[in-house]
Coordinates of C-alpha atoms in Angstrom, one line a residue:
M1 CA -28.1 13.6 4.4
N2 CA -29.3 13.4 8.0
I3 CA -28.2 10.0 9.3
T4 CA -31.2 9.4 11.5
D5 CA -33.7 10.1 8.8
L6 CA -31.6 8.1 6.4
K7 CA -31.9 5.1 8.6
N8 CA -35.7 5.6 8.7
A9 CA -35.9 6.1 5.0
V10 CA -34.2 2.8 4.3
N11 CA -35.5 0.8 7.2
G12 CA -37.4 -2.1 5.7
I13 CA -35.2 -2.4 2.6
E14 CA -36.4 -5.6 1.0
F15 CA -37.6 -7.0 -2.3
D16 CA -38.7 -3.6 -3.6
E17 CA -35.3 -2.1 -3.4
E18 CA -33.3 -4.3 -5.7
K19 CA -30.8 -1.6 -6.6
Q20 CA -30.0 -1.1 -2.9
E21 CA -29.7 -4.9 -2.4
Q22 CA -27.2 -5.0 -5.2
M23 CA -25.2 -2.1 -3.7
I24 CA -25.2 -3.9 -0.3
L25 CA -23.9 -7.1 -1.8
E26 CA -21.2 -5.5 -3.9
L27 CA -19.9 -3.1 -1.3
T28 CA -19.9 -5.3 1.7
S29 CA -18.1 -8.0 -0.2
K30 CA -15.3 -5.6 -1.3
K31 CA -14.8 -3.1 1.5
K32 CA -13.9 -3.7 5.1
T33 CA -16.0 -1.7 7.4
H34 CA -14.8 0.0 10.6
G35 CA -16.5 0.9 13.8
Y36 CA -18.2 3.8 12.1
T37 CA -20.3 1.5 10.0
R38 CA -21.7 0.1 13.2
A39 CA -22.4 3.6 14.3
L40 CA -24.5 4.2 11.2
R41 CA -25.9 0.8 11.6
T42 CA -26.9 -1.6 8.8
A43 CA -29.7 0.3 7.3
A44 CA -27.8 3.5 6.9
A45 CA -24.8 1.8 5.6
A46 CA -26.9 0.1 3.0
A47 CA -28.5 3.3 1.6
V48 CA -27.2 4.3 -1.8
C49 CA -26.9 7.9 -0.9
V50 CA -24.4 7.1 1.9
L51 CA -22.5 4.6 -0.2
T52 CA -21.9 7.1 -3.0
V53 CA -19.9 9.1 -0.5
G54 CA -18.1 6.1 0.9
I55 CA -18.9 3.9 3.9
L56 CA -16.7 5.9 6.2
S57 CA -18.0 9.4 5.3
V58 CA -20.6 11.7 6.5
P59 CA -21.8 14.7 4.4
V60 CA -20.7 17.6 6.5
R61 CA -21.1 20.5 4.1
A62 CA -24.8 20.6 4.1
V63 CA -26.3 24.1 3.8
V64 CA -27.9 24.2 7.3
S65 CA -29.3 26.8 9.5
S66 CA -26.6 28.7 11.4
L67 CA -29.0 28.7 14.4
V68 CA -29.1 24.9 14.4
R69 CA -25.3 24.7 14.0
E70 CA -24.8 27.1 16.9
R71 CA -27.2 25.0 19.0
M72 CA -25.2 21.8 18.2
E73 CA -21.8 23.5 19.0
E74 CA -23.1 24.8 22.3
Q75 CA -23.5 21.2 23.7
P76 CA -21.0 20.1 26.3
K77 CA -18.4 17.8 24.7
E78 CA -19.1 15.0 27.2
K79 CA -22.7 15.0 26.1
V80 CA -21.7 14.8 22.4
T81 CA -19.4 11.9 23.2
E82 CA -22.1 10.1 25.2
L83 CA -24.6 10.3 22.3
A84 CA -22.0 8.9 19.8
E85 CA -21.1 6.0 22.1
E86 CA -24.8 5.3 22.7
I87 CA -25.5 4.8 19.0
Q88 CA -22.5 2.6 18.6
S89 CA -23.7 0.4 21.4
Q90 CA -27.1 -0.3 19.9
D91 CA -27.6 -3.6 18.0
A92 CA -30.7 -2.5 16.1
D93 CA -30.4 -1.8 12.4
A94 CA -32.6 1.3 12.6
D95 CA -34.7 3.3 15.0
G96 CA -37.9 1.6 16.1
Y97 CA -41.2 2.9 17.1
T98 CA -44.0 1.5 19.4
R99 CA -46.5 2.6 16.8
A100 CA -46.5 4.3 13.4
Y101 CA -46.7 8.1 13.0
T102 CA -50.3 9.2 12.2
A103 CA -50.9 11.2 9.1
G104 CA -51.4 14.3 11.2
E105 CA -48.1 13.8 13.0
K106 CA -46.3 13.3 9.7
E107 CA -47.8 16.5 8.3
R108 CA -46.9 18.5 11.5
K109 CA -43.4 17.1 11.6
G110 CA -42.7 18.4 8.1
K111 CA -43.9 21.9 9.1
L112 CA -42.1 21.8 12.4
Y113 CA -38.8 20.8 10.9
A114 CA -38.9 23.9 8.7
Q115 CA -39.6 26.0 11.8
Y116 CA -36.8 24.2 13.6
L117 CA -34.3 25.3 11.0
E118 CA -35.5 28.9 11.6
G119 CA -34.8 28.6 15.4
L120 CA -38.0 27.1 16.9
F121 CA -36.4 24.7 19.4
P122 CA -38.1 22.5 22.0
E123 CA -38.4 23.8 25.6
E124 CA -37.3 20.5 27.1
E125 CA -35.1 17.6 26.0
L126 CA -36.3 14.2 24.9
V127 CA -36.5 11.8 27.9
R128 CA -34.0 9.0 27.4
V129 CA -34.2 5.8 29.5
D130 CA -32.1 2.6 29.7
S131 CA -34.7 -0.1 30.4
E132 CA -38.2 -1.1 29.4
E133 CA -39.3 -0.7 33.0
E134 CA -38.3 3.0 32.9
A135 CA -39.9 3.4 29.4
A136 CA -43.3 2.1 30.8
A137 CA -43.4 5.1 33.1
H138 CA -43.3 7.6 30.3
E139 CA -45.8 8.4 27.5
F140 CA -43.0 9.6 25.2
C141 CA -39.3 8.6 25.5
F142 CA -36.4 7.0 23.8
L143 CA -35.0 3.6 25.0
T144 CA -31.3 3.9 24.5
T145 CA -30.5 0.2 24.6
T146 CA -32.7 -0.8 21.7
G147 CA -33.1 2.5 19.8
V148 CA -36.9 2.5 20.1
F149 CA -39.0 5.6 20.4
Y150 CA -42.0 5.1 22.8
L151 CA -44.9 7.1 21.4
P152 CA -48.2 7.9 23.2
A153 CA -50.6 5.0 22.7
N154 CA -53.9 7.0 22.9
R155 CA -53.1 10.4 21.5
E156 CA -51.0 12.2 19.0
L157 CA -47.6 13.7 19.8
T158 CA -47.7 17.3 20.7
D159 CA -45.7 19.9 18.7
E160 CA -43.2 20.1 21.7
E161 CA -42.7 16.3 21.6
I162 CA -42.1 16.3 17.8
L163 CA -39.6 19.1 18.2
Q164 CA -37.9 17.1 21.0
Q165 CA -37.5 14.2 18.6
I166 CA -36.2 16.4 15.7
D167 CA -33.7 18.0 18.1
F168 CA -32.5 14.7 19.5
E169 CA -32.0 13.3 16.0
R170 CA -29.9 16.2 14.9
K171 CA -27.8 16.1 18.0
R172 CA -27.0 12.4 17.4
D173 CA -26.0 13.2 13.8
Y174 CA -23.7 16.0 15.1
A175 CA -22.2 13.7 17.7
L176 CA -21.3 11.1 15.0
E177 CA -19.8 13.9 12.8
E178 CA -17.7 15.2 15.7
Q179 CA -16.5 11.7 16.6
H180 CA -15.1 11.2 13.1
A181 CA -14.0 14.7 12.5
E182 CA -10.4 13.7 11.7
E183 CA -11.5 11.1 9.1
I184 CA -13.9 13.7 7.5
A185 CA -11.1 16.3 7.4
E186 CA -8.8 13.8 5.6
R187 CA -11.5 13.0 3.1
K188 CA -12.2 16.7 2.5
E189 CA -8.5 17.3 1.9
A190 CA -8.3 14.5 -0.6
E191 CA -11.4 15.9 -2.3
R192 CA -9.8 19.3 -2.6
Q193 CA -6.9 17.7 -4.5
Q194 CA -9.3 15.8 -6.8
L195 CA -11.2 19.0 -7.5
K196 CA -8.0 20.7 -8.5
E197 CA -7.4 17.9 -11.0
V198 CA -10.9 18.4 -12.4
A199 CA -10.3 22.1 -12.8
D200 CA -7.0 21.5 -14.5
A201 CA -8.7 19.2 -17.0
G202 CA -11.2 21.9 -17.9
G203 CA -14.1 20.5 -15.8
I204 CA -16.9 22.4 -14.1
T205 CA -16.7 23.8 -10.6
E206 CA -18.7 22.6 -7.6
E207 CA -20.7 25.9 -7.8
Q208 CA -21.6 25.2 -11.4
A209 CA -22.7 21.7 -10.5
V210 CA -25.0 23.1 -7.8
E211 CA -26.5 25.5 -10.4
I212 CA -27.0 22.7 -12.9
A213 CA -28.6 20.4 -10.3
T214 CA -30.8 23.2 -9.1
G215 CA -32.1 23.6 -12.6
Y216 CA -33.0 19.9 -12.7
L217 CA -34.7 20.1 -9.3
R218 CA -36.9 22.8 -10.8
Q219 CA -37.4 21.0 -14.1
I220 CA -38.3 17.6 -12.7
F221 CA -39.9 18.3 -9.4
E222 CA -40.9 22.0 -9.7
L223 CA -39.0 22.8 -6.5
D224 CA -36.3 25.4 -5.7
G225 CA -34.8 23.8 -2.6
S226 CA -36.6 26.1 -0.1
G227 CA -37.1 24.5 3.3
M228 CA -34.7 21.7 2.5
E229 CA -31.0 21.2 3.4
R230 CA -28.5 20.9 0.5
N231 CA -25.3 19.0 0.4
Q232 CA -22.7 18.5 -2.3
Y233 CA -19.5 16.6 -2.8
Y234 CA -17.2 15.3 -5.5
Q235 CA -17.3 11.6 -6.2
G236 CA -14.0 10.4 -7.6
E237 CA -13.2 7.0 -9.1
D238 CA -14.5 4.0 -7.2
E239 CA -14.4 0.5 -8.6
N240 CA -17.5 -0.4 -6.5
I241 CA -19.7 2.4 -7.9
P242 CA -18.4 3.2 -11.3
M243 CA -21.7 4.7 -12.5
Y244 CA -20.9 7.7 -10.3
D245 CA -17.2 8.1 -11.1
N246 CA -16.1 11.7 -11.6
T247 CA -19.4 13.4 -10.7
Y248 CA -20.6 16.0 -8.3
C249 CA -23.4 14.7 -6.1
V250 CA -25.7 17.5 -5.3
N251 CA -28.7 16.6 -3.1
W252 CA -31.5 18.1 -1.1
S253 CA -33.1 16.6 2.0
D254 CA -36.6 17.4 3.2
Y255 CA -36.2 15.6 6.5
G256 CA -39.7 16.5 7.8
N257 CA -41.4 14.8 4.9
Y258 CA -38.7 12.1 4.4
S259 CA -38.1 13.2 0.8
Y260 CA -34.7 13.1 -0.8
Y261 CA -33.5 14.3 -4.2
Y262 CA -30.1 13.3 -5.5
F263 CA -28.4 14.4 -8.7
H264 CA -25.0 13.3 -10.1
I265 CA -23.5 15.9 -12.5
D266 CA -20.6 14.9 -14.7
A267 CA -17.6 16.9 -13.5
L268 CA -16.2 17.4 -16.9
D269 CA -19.1 18.3 -19.2
G270 CA -21.9 19.2 -16.7
T271 CA -24.4 16.6 -18.0
L272 CA -26.8 14.7 -15.8
R273 CA -25.4 11.2 -15.2
A274 CA -27.9 10.1 -12.6
M275 CA -30.9 11.1 -10.5
S276 CA -32.5 9.4 -7.5
Y277 CA -35.7 10.3 -5.6
S278 CA -37.3 8.8 -2.6
D279 CA -40.2 10.1 -0.6
G280 CA -42.0 9.3 2.7
K281 CA -45.0 7.7 1.0
N282 CA -46.3 4.8 3.1
R283 CA -44.9 1.5 2.1
E284 CA -48.3 -0.1 2.4
V285 CA -49.6 2.3 -0.2
R286 CA -46.8 1.4 -2.6
E287 CA -47.5 -2.3 -2.0
T288 CA -51.1 -1.9 -3.2
A289 CA -49.8 -0.7 -6.6
T290 CA -47.5 -3.7 -7.1
P291 CA -49.1 -6.0 -9.7
S292 CA -49.4 -9.8 -9.5
S293 CA -47.0 -11.8 -11.7
A294 CA -50.0 -12.4 -14.1
D295 CA -50.7 -8.6 -14.4
A296 CA -47.1 -7.4 -14.4
P297 CA -46.5 -7.8 -18.2
A298 CA -49.3 -5.4 -19.1
K299 CA -48.3 -3.1 -16.3
A300 CA -44.7 -3.1 -17.5
E301 CA -45.9 -1.8 -20.9
E302 CA -47.6 1.1 -19.1
M303 CA -44.3 1.8 -17.3
K304 CA -42.6 2.2 -20.7
G305 CA -45.0 5.1 -21.4
V306 CA -44.3 6.6 -17.9
A307 CA -40.5 6.4 -18.5
E308 CA -40.7 7.8 -22.0
R309 CA -42.7 10.8 -20.9
F310 CA -40.2 11.4 -18.1
L311 CA -37.4 11.5 -20.6
R312 CA -39.2 13.7 -23.1
E313 CA -41.1 16.0 -20.8
K314 CA -38.8 16.2 -17.7
L315 CA -35.4 15.8 -19.2
D316 CA -36.1 17.1 -22.7
I317 CA -34.5 14.1 -24.3
Q318 CA -36.0 13.7 -27.8
E319 CA -33.9 10.7 -28.9
N320 CA -35.0 8.1 -31.4
Y321 CA -33.9 5.0 -29.5
Q322 CA -32.9 1.7 -31.2
E323 CA -34.4 -0.5 -28.5
V324 CA -36.7 -0.1 -25.5
K325 CA -36.9 -2.8 -22.9
A326 CA -38.7 -3.1 -19.5
Y327 CA -37.3 -5.4 -16.8
Y328 CA -38.7 -6.5 -13.4
L329 CA -38.0 -9.4 -11.0
V330 CA -40.2 -12.2 -9.8
R331 CA -39.5 -14.4 -6.9
S332 CA -40.4 -18.0 -7.8
I333 CA -41.3 -19.3 -4.4
D334 CA -44.3 -17.0 -4.0
G335 CA -44.6 -15.1 -7.3
N336 CA -43.8 -11.7 -5.6
V337 CA -43.0 -9.0 -8.1
S338 CA -40.4 -6.4 -7.5
R339 CA -41.8 -3.0 -6.7
L340 CA -39.7 -1.3 -9.4
A341 CA -39.7 -1.7 -13.1
D342 CA -36.6 -0.7 -15.0
V343 CA -37.1 0.7 -18.5
L344 CA -34.0 0.8 -20.7
F345 CA -33.8 3.0 -23.7
V346 CA -30.8 2.0 -25.9
R347 CA -29.2 4.6 -28.2
E348 CA -27.5 4.0 -31.5
D349 CA -24.0 4.5 -30.0
G350 CA -24.6 1.8 -27.4
T351 CA -25.2 4.1 -24.4
A352 CA -28.6 3.9 -22.7
D353 CA -31.0 5.8 -20.5
L354 CA -32.3 3.7 -17.7
V355 CA -35.5 5.0 -16.0
S356 CA -36.7 3.1 -12.9
C357 CA -40.4 3.4 -12.1
R358 CA -42.5 2.4 -9.1
W359 CA -45.7 0.7 -10.2
D360 CA -47.7 3.6 -9.0
G361 CA -46.2 5.7 -11.8
V362 CA -43.5 7.6 -9.8
V363 CA -40.1 7.7 -11.4
S364 CA -37.5 7.0 -8.7
D365 CA -34.2 6.8 -10.6
Y366 CA -32.5 7.8 -13.8
L367 CA -29.1 6.6 -14.9
V368 CA -26.9 6.9 -18.0
T369 CA -25.6 3.3 -18.6
T370 CA -25.4 0.5 -21.1
K371 CA -27.6 -2.5 -21.8
A372 CA -24.8 -4.9 -20.7
A373 CA -24.3 -3.0 -17.4
C374 CA -28.1 -2.9 -16.8
E375 CA -28.5 -6.6 -17.3
E376 CA -25.5 -7.4 -15.2
S377 CA -26.9 -5.2 -12.4
L378 CA -30.2 -7.1 -12.6
K379 CA -28.4 -10.4 -12.3
T380 CA -26.6 -9.2 -9.2
S381 CA -29.8 -7.9 -7.7
A382 CA -31.6 -11.2 -8.3
K383 CA -28.8 -13.1 -6.7
A384 CA -28.8 -10.8 -3.7
I385 CA -32.5 -11.1 -3.2
A386 CA -32.5 -14.9 -3.4
E387 CA -29.6 -15.1 -0.9
R388 CA -31.3 -12.8 1.5
H389 CA -34.6 -14.7 1.3
E390 CA -32.8 -18.0 2.1
K391 CA -30.9 -16.4 5.0
E392 CA -34.0 -14.8 6.5
E393 CA -36.7 -17.4 5.7
G394 CA -34.6 -20.6 5.6
E395 CA -35.9 -21.6 2.2
K396 CA -34.3 -21.5 -1.2
T397 CA -35.8 -19.5 -4.1
E398 CA -34.9 -18.3 -7.5
V399 CA -35.5 -14.7 -8.7
E400 CA -36.3 -14.5 -12.3
I401 CA -35.5 -11.5 -14.5
I402 CA -38.5 -10.8 -16.7
E403 CA -38.0 -8.8 -19.9
N404 CA -40.8 -7.0 -21.8

């Protein structure tokens, strides 16, 4: 995944992203981070899609345009080093903006990114400045010390300016990749050894995993991956994220539209173990769909129907489940409801299908799990959210797990 867009995608992680809160709590308490985590910055390091690879890793085998790759490799080495050091020196958790992108700018960025992959590059480079005084002299620039993009106040960005931002973001990602090339090479070598063990055990190949994941991309989202970048890697055993042990993670990133599609395919039998989807939908729009604590029980019943249709129509799972439960979280201090409802379908053998739904009816996650693991995960999430609220707001609260 593109690191810059990943930071933007998870910027603002809060009460609606309880699964990511849990991941943050578990991983940061068990793994020591290095300078590279600072380079990714907190928001990127917190994202599930980065953590499934490991805190110190960057997906480097994305299927990218050769034209873009050539452009990155043509940069002077000193410039690449400068960009990497610049990111590490910033204290901000994610890129900032002096205003939000307009709907028109978002739409054009999606189209321009696809054209960028085909070789439509900006004529000039993004202006980078080192002080607010310098930034005030430009309509469009990037303040290096704070990681803030200064956007025109009274007009939309031009296509050239959007291309400059896209190009700048890709160059930063490349700079980080190059700075940690040795670590990445070591990880890839370890991965090659793991893949040999998988093959010796009769498992599927990475190519087969990509084929299976592509089928699910079509089946669930009616997409074939065109106009997106694909990345895949093997996820070995990891005590911190056991739900992804021994899987191939195959993912597609539509950077222009901030949409990401992740599939974890079992490395032995080729079954779907997990799916995750996020899009660029405005957070304010999602908030309007979040029910009050009084309305949440009835809405949770609706989400059971959404989740069941997803299993039957999208995944073609026609199981007769022993038990179906919906869970969500409520913060006691203000009655705020989590913006995800987890619907658990328990099978006779004790395994379970977990479908996480946004209250607007969009399925964001699917996971093969157990009831015990699901409920333990919810407890960890509730604890993380309560602790974060106390740290940020200076007041204690409890987060209740509601079961329907």
